[in-house]
mmCIF file with all atom_site columns, C-alpha atoms in Angstrom:
data_model
loop_
_atom_site.group_PDB
_atom_site.id
_atom_site.type_symbol
_atom_site.label_atom_id
_atom_site.label_alt_id
_atom_site.label_comp_id
_atom_site.label_asym_id
_atom_site.label_entity_id
_atom_site.label_seq_id
_atom_site.pdbx_PDB_ins_code
_atom_site.Cartn_x
_atom_site.Cartn_y
_atom_site.Cartn_z
_atom_site.occupancy
_atom_site.B_iso_or_equiv
_atom_site.pdbx_formal_charge
_atom_site.auth_seq_id
_atom_site.auth_comp_id
_atom_site.auth_asym_id
_atom_site.auth_atom_id
_atom_site.pdbx_PDB_model_num
ATOM 1   C CA . MET A 1 1   ? 0.000   0.000  0.000  1.00 47.00 ? 23  MET A CA 1
ATOM 2   C CA . LYS A 1 2   ? 1.374   3.359  -0.913 1.00 56.00 ? 24  LYS A CA 1
ATOM 3   C CA . SER A 1 3   ? -0.285  5.110  2.065  1.00 56.00 ? 25  SER A CA 1
ATOM 4   C CA . PHE A 1 4   ? 1.840   3.139  4.541  1.00 52.00 ? 26  PHE A CA 1
ATOM 5   C CA . ARG A 1 5   ? 5.207   3.551  2.870  1.00 59.00 ? 27  ARG A CA 1
ATOM 6   C CA . PRO A 1 6   ? 8.113   4.385  5.224  1.00 63.00 ? 28  PRO A CA 1
ATOM 7   C CA . GLY A 1 7   ? 8.302   7.957  6.439  1.00 61.00 ? 29  GLY A CA 1
ATOM 8   C CA . ARG A 1 8   ? 4.711   8.962  5.746  1.00 62.00 ? 30  ARG A CA 1
ATOM 9   C CA . TRP A 1 9   ? 2.939   8.007  8.994  1.00 66.00 ? 31  TRP A CA 1
ATOM 10  C CA . PRO A 1 10  ? 5.617   9.483  11.330 1.00 71.00 ? 32  PRO A CA 1
ATOM 11  C CA . ARG A 1 11  ? 5.151   12.871 9.647  1.00 69.00 ? 33  ARG A CA 1
ATOM 12  C CA . GLY A 1 12  ? 1.403   12.659 10.208 1.00 69.00 ? 34  GLY A CA 1
ATOM 13  C CA . VAL A 1 13  ? 1.833   11.689 13.848 1.00 71.00 ? 35  VAL A CA 1
ATOM 14  C CA . LEU A 1 14  ? 4.382   14.470 14.392 1.00 76.00 ? 36  LEU A CA 1
ATOM 15  C CA . ALA A 1 15  ? 2.041   16.975 12.735 1.00 74.00 ? 37  ALA A CA 1
ATOM 16  C CA . TRP A 1 16  ? -0.809  15.786 14.986 1.00 74.00 ? 38  TRP A CA 1
ATOM 17  C CA . ILE A 1 17  ? 1.371   16.121 18.109 1.00 77.00 ? 39  ILE A CA 1
ATOM 18  C CA . ALA A 1 18  ? 2.536   19.592 17.030 1.00 80.00 ? 40  ALA A CA 1
ATOM 19  C CA . ALA A 1 19  ? -1.075  20.644 16.451 1.00 78.00 ? 41  ALA A CA 1
ATOM 20  C CA . ALA A 1 20  ? -2.072  19.289 19.877 1.00 79.00 ? 42  ALA A CA 1
ATOM 21  C CA . ILE A 1 21  ? 0.736   21.215 21.582 1.00 82.00 ? 43  ILE A CA 1
ATOM 22  C CA . ALA A 1 22  ? -0.177  24.393 19.704 1.00 84.00 ? 44  ALA A CA 1
ATOM 23  C CA . ALA A 1 23  ? -3.839  23.959 20.683 1.00 81.00 ? 45  ALA A CA 1
ATOM 24  C CA . ALA A 1 24  ? -2.896  23.463 24.346 1.00 82.00 ? 46  ALA A CA 1
ATOM 25  C CA . LEU A 1 25  ? -0.655  26.551 24.308 1.00 87.00 ? 47  LEU A CA 1
ATOM 26  C CA . LEU A 1 26  ? -3.271  28.689 22.592 1.00 85.00 ? 48  LEU A CA 1
ATOM 27  C CA . GLY A 1 27  ? -6.085  27.425 24.807 1.00 81.00 ? 49  GLY A CA 1
ATOM 28  C CA . ALA A 1 28  ? -4.186  28.071 28.049 1.00 83.00 ? 50  ALA A CA 1
ATOM 29  C CA . THR A 1 29  ? -3.036  31.499 26.914 1.00 87.00 ? 51  THR A CA 1
ATOM 30  C CA . LEU A 1 30  ? -6.478  32.615 25.722 1.00 86.00 ? 52  LEU A CA 1
ATOM 31  C CA . THR A 1 31  ? -8.114  31.318 28.899 1.00 82.00 ? 53  THR A CA 1
ATOM 32  C CA . ILE A 1 32  ? -5.740  33.334 31.100 1.00 84.00 ? 54  ILE A CA 1
ATOM 33  C CA . ALA A 1 33  ? -6.131  36.418 28.895 1.00 85.00 ? 55  ALA A CA 1
ATOM 34  C CA . TYR A 1 34  ? -9.921  36.113 29.159 1.00 84.00 ? 56  TYR A CA 1
ATOM 35  C CA . LEU A 1 35  ? -9.831  35.660 32.942 1.00 80.00 ? 57  LEU A CA 1
ATOM 36  C CA . MET A 1 36  ? -7.501  38.628 33.399 1.00 81.00 ? 58  MET A CA 1
ATOM 37  C CA . ALA A 1 37  ? -9.629  40.868 31.177 1.00 82.00 ? 59  ALA A CA 1
ATOM 38  C CA . ARG A 1 38  ? -12.840 39.769 32.879 1.00 81.00 ? 60  ARG A CA 1
ATOM 39  C CA . GLU A 1 39  ? -11.401 40.398 36.336 1.00 79.00 ? 61  GLU A CA 1
ATOM 40  C CA . ALA A 1 40  ? -10.163 43.839 35.288 1.00 78.00 ? 62  ALA A CA 1
ATOM 41  C CA . ILE A 1 41  ? -13.653 44.726 34.036 1.00 83.00 ? 63  ILE A CA 1
ATOM 42  C CA . VAL A 1 42  ? -15.729 43.104 36.795 1.00 81.00 ? 64  VAL A CA 1
ATOM 43  C CA . ALA A 1 43  ? -13.537 44.204 39.731 1.00 74.00 ? 65  ALA A CA 1
ATOM 44  C CA . PRO A 1 44  ? -11.703 47.334 38.502 1.00 70.00 ? 66  PRO A CA 1
ATOM 45  C CA . PRO A 1 45  ? -9.746  48.037 41.668 1.00 69.00 ? 67  PRO A CA 1
ATOM 46  C CA . PHE A 1 46  ? -8.062  44.645 41.202 1.00 67.00 ? 68  PHE A CA 1
ATOM 47  C CA . PRO A 1 47  ? -4.568  45.179 42.652 1.00 72.00 ? 69  PRO A CA 1
ATOM 48  C CA . PRO A 1 48  ? -1.548  44.455 40.433 1.00 69.00 ? 70  PRO A CA 1
ATOM 49  C CA . SER A 1 49  ? -0.087  42.279 43.178 1.00 73.00 ? 71  SER A CA 1
ATOM 50  C CA . GLU A 1 50  ? -2.845  39.721 42.512 1.00 74.00 ? 72  GLU A CA 1
ATOM 51  C CA . TRP A 1 51  ? -2.096  39.237 38.791 1.00 74.00 ? 73  TRP A CA 1
ATOM 52  C CA . TRP A 1 52  ? 0.436   36.531 39.612 1.00 79.00 ? 74  TRP A CA 1
ATOM 53  C CA . LEU A 1 53  ? -2.492  34.243 40.518 1.00 78.00 ? 75  LEU A CA 1
ATOM 54  C CA . PHE A 1 54  ? -3.593  34.230 36.888 1.00 77.00 ? 76  PHE A CA 1
ATOM 55  C CA . ILE A 1 55  ? -0.072  33.773 35.578 1.00 80.00 ? 77  ILE A CA 1
ATOM 56  C CA . ASN A 1 56  ? 0.454   30.783 37.878 1.00 86.00 ? 78  ASN A CA 1
ATOM 57  C CA . MET A 1 57  ? -2.766  29.208 36.570 1.00 85.00 ? 79  MET A CA 1
ATOM 58  C CA . TRP A 1 58  ? -1.313  29.098 33.046 1.00 86.00 ? 80  TRP A CA 1
ATOM 59  C CA . ARG A 1 59  ? 0.968   26.121 33.680 1.00 88.00 ? 81  ARG A CA 1
ATOM 60  C CA . PRO A 1 60  ? -1.739  23.777 35.064 1.00 86.00 ? 82  PRO A CA 1
ATOM 61  C CA . LEU A 1 61  ? -4.014  24.779 32.190 1.00 83.00 ? 83  LEU A CA 1
ATOM 62  C CA . LEU A 1 62  ? -1.225  24.001 29.743 1.00 85.00 ? 84  LEU A CA 1
ATOM 63  C CA . ILE A 1 63  ? -0.619  20.589 31.340 1.00 86.00 ? 85  ILE A CA 1
ATOM 64  C CA . ALA A 1 64  ? -4.337  19.780 31.325 1.00 83.00 ? 86  ALA A CA 1
ATOM 65  C CA . GLY A 1 65  ? -4.604  20.879 27.695 1.00 81.00 ? 87  GLY A CA 1
ATOM 66  C CA . ALA A 1 66  ? -1.583  18.801 26.709 1.00 83.00 ? 88  ALA A CA 1
ATOM 67  C CA . ILE A 1 67  ? -3.352  15.755 28.159 1.00 84.00 ? 89  ILE A CA 1
ATOM 68  C CA . LEU A 1 68  ? -6.935  16.478 27.065 1.00 82.00 ? 90  LEU A CA 1
ATOM 69  C CA . VAL A 1 69  ? -6.306  17.601 23.488 1.00 80.00 ? 91  VAL A CA 1
ATOM 70  C CA . PRO A 1 70  ? -4.696  14.322 22.331 1.00 80.00 ? 92  PRO A CA 1
ATOM 71  C CA . LEU A 1 71  ? -7.064  12.293 24.494 1.00 82.00 ? 93  LEU A CA 1
ATOM 72  C CA . PHE A 1 72  ? -10.197 13.844 23.025 1.00 80.00 ? 94  PHE A CA 1
ATOM 73  C CA . GLY A 1 73  ? -8.750  14.296 19.549 1.00 80.00 ? 95  GLY A CA 1
ATOM 74  C CA . ALA A 1 74  ? -7.496  10.754 18.895 1.00 80.00 ? 96  ALA A CA 1
ATOM 75  C CA . LEU A 1 75  ? -10.792 8.950  18.330 1.00 82.00 ? 97  LEU A CA 1
ATOM 76  C CA . PRO A 1 76  ? -12.362 11.605 16.067 1.00 81.00 ? 98  PRO A CA 1
ATOM 77  C CA . ALA A 1 77  ? -9.115  11.777 14.070 1.00 81.00 ? 99  ALA A CA 1
ATOM 78  C CA . LEU A 1 78  ? -9.032  8.005  13.657 1.00 83.00 ? 100 LEU A CA 1
ATOM 79  C CA . GLY A 1 79  ? -12.665 7.995  12.568 1.00 84.00 ? 101 GLY A CA 1
ATOM 80  C CA . VAL A 1 80  ? -12.127 10.771 10.024 1.00 83.00 ? 102 VAL A CA 1
ATOM 81  C CA . VAL A 1 81  ? -9.033  9.055  8.597  1.00 82.00 ? 103 VAL A CA 1
ATOM 82  C CA . LEU A 1 82  ? -10.967 5.798  8.171  1.00 86.00 ? 104 LEU A CA 1
ATOM 83  C CA . VAL A 1 83  ? -13.881 7.591  6.458  1.00 87.00 ? 105 VAL A CA 1
ATOM 84  C CA . ILE A 1 84  ? -11.515 9.461  4.115  1.00 84.00 ? 106 ILE A CA 1
ATOM 85  C CA . ARG A 1 85  ? -9.751  6.247  3.129  1.00 85.00 ? 107 ARG A CA 1
ATOM 86  C CA . ARG A 1 86  ? -12.953 4.265  2.587  1.00 90.00 ? 108 ARG A CA 1
ATOM 87  C CA . ALA A 1 87  ? -14.619 6.999  0.563  1.00 89.00 ? 109 ALA A CA 1
ATOM 88  C CA . ARG A 1 88  ? -11.371 7.729  -1.360 1.00 86.00 ? 110 ARG A CA 1
ATOM 89  C CA . TRP A 1 89  ? -11.932 11.459 -1.150 1.00 85.00 ? 111 TRP A CA 1
ATOM 90  C CA . PRO A 1 90  ? -9.248  13.769 -2.585 1.00 83.00 ? 112 PRO A CA 1
ATOM 91  C CA . ARG A 1 91  ? -6.604  14.052 0.132  1.00 78.00 ? 113 ARG A CA 1
ATOM 92  C CA . PRO A 1 92  ? -5.721  17.714 0.670  1.00 78.00 ? 114 PRO A CA 1
ATOM 93  C CA . ALA A 1 93  ? -9.302  18.970 0.800  1.00 82.00 ? 115 ALA A CA 1
ATOM 94  C CA . ALA A 1 94  ? -10.579 15.966 2.763  1.00 82.00 ? 116 ALA A CA 1
ATOM 95  C CA . ASP A 1 95  ? -7.738  16.289 5.284  1.00 80.00 ? 117 ASP A CA 1
ATOM 96  C CA . MET A 1 96  ? -8.510  19.956 5.901  1.00 81.00 ? 118 MET A CA 1
ATOM 97  C CA . ILE A 1 97  ? -12.236 19.354 6.282  1.00 84.00 ? 119 ILE A CA 1
ATOM 98  C CA . GLY A 1 98  ? -11.551 16.319 8.477  1.00 82.00 ? 120 GLY A CA 1
ATOM 99  C CA . GLY A 1 99  ? -9.217  18.336 10.669 1.00 80.00 ? 121 GLY A CA 1
ATOM 100 C CA . ALA A 1 100 ? -11.874 20.986 11.160 1.00 81.00 ? 122 ALA A CA 1
ATOM 101 C CA . VAL A 1 101 ? -14.468 18.336 12.016 1.00 82.00 ? 123 VAL A CA 1
ATOM 102 C CA . CYS A 1 102 ? -12.068 16.699 14.501 1.00 80.00 ? 124 CYS A CA 1
ATOM 103 C CA . GLY A 1 103 ? -11.377 20.058 16.125 1.00 77.00 ? 125 GLY A CA 1
ATOM 104 C CA . LEU A 1 104 ? -15.068 20.776 16.561 1.00 79.00 ? 126 LEU A CA 1
ATOM 105 C CA . LEU A 1 105 ? -15.772 17.282 17.885 1.00 80.00 ? 127 LEU A CA 1
ATOM 106 C CA . SER A 1 106 ? -12.886 17.565 20.340 1.00 77.00 ? 128 SER A CA 1
ATOM 107 C CA . LEU A 1 107 ? -14.095 20.965 21.485 1.00 74.00 ? 129 LEU A CA 1
ATOM 108 C CA . GLY A 1 108 ? -17.560 19.532 22.020 1.00 78.00 ? 130 GLY A CA 1
ATOM 109 C CA . LEU A 1 109 ? -16.108 16.681 24.080 1.00 78.00 ? 131 LEU A CA 1
ATOM 110 C CA . VAL A 1 110 ? -14.039 19.054 26.213 1.00 74.00 ? 132 VAL A CA 1
ATOM 111 C CA . VAL A 1 111 ? -17.010 21.353 26.836 1.00 75.00 ? 133 VAL A CA 1
ATOM 112 C CA . THR A 1 112 ? -19.235 18.378 27.701 1.00 80.00 ? 134 THR A CA 1
ATOM 113 C CA . VAL A 1 113 ? -16.708 16.962 30.161 1.00 76.00 ? 135 VAL A CA 1
ATOM 114 C CA . ALA A 1 114 ? -16.102 20.404 31.685 1.00 73.00 ? 136 ALA A CA 1
ATOM 115 C CA . ARG A 1 115 ? -19.843 20.894 32.222 1.00 75.00 ? 137 ARG A CA 1
ATOM 116 C CA . ILE A 1 116 ? -20.165 17.452 33.809 1.00 78.00 ? 138 ILE A CA 1
ATOM 117 C CA . MET A 1 117 ? -17.134 17.991 36.035 1.00 72.00 ? 139 MET A CA 1
ATOM 118 C CA . SER A 1 118 ? -18.327 21.414 37.151 1.00 69.00 ? 140 SER A CA 1
ATOM 119 C CA . THR A 1 119 ? -21.520 19.967 38.590 1.00 72.00 ? 141 THR A CA 1
ATOM 120 C CA . LEU A 1 120 ? -19.884 17.095 40.497 1.00 66.00 ? 142 LEU A CA 1
ATOM 121 C CA . GLY A 1 121 ? -20.394 17.289 44.225 1.00 66.00 ? 143 GLY A CA 1
ATOM 122 C CA . GLN A 1 122 ? -23.383 19.605 43.983 1.00 68.00 ? 144 GLN A CA 1
ATOM 123 C CA . SER A 1 123 ? -26.762 18.330 45.034 1.00 60.00 ? 145 SER A CA 1
#
C-alpha cells in the first residue's frame, strides 16, 4: 500500500502532536487572557499584586490541555481518517475538512466533560 510507505505516517503523527501542543498553548493562553480581562472589568480596583495568581494558573491549564487535546482528539481523528480512506476522497481537501471536524468534535467533548465535572459534588 502506498499510504503506509516508510516515512509517511511518522510525519502525520508528528504533525498531529505539534497541532495538539499548539492547541494546548493557545487554549491556556487565551483562557488566562480572558480571565484577566474579565477580572479587570468586573472588579476594577483589582490590585496588580494579585495578577500573579492568573499567571500561575497558566501552567496547570497548559498541562491539562496537553493531556486532554490528544485524548479527546485521537478517536475523532481516527474515525475521520478511516472515512476518508474508505470513501477515497481527494486528500488535501478531505484532510482539511476532516481536521476541522475533529477540532469541533474535540471541542464539544471538552465542553461536555467540563460541564459534567463542574456539577460534580453539587446536590
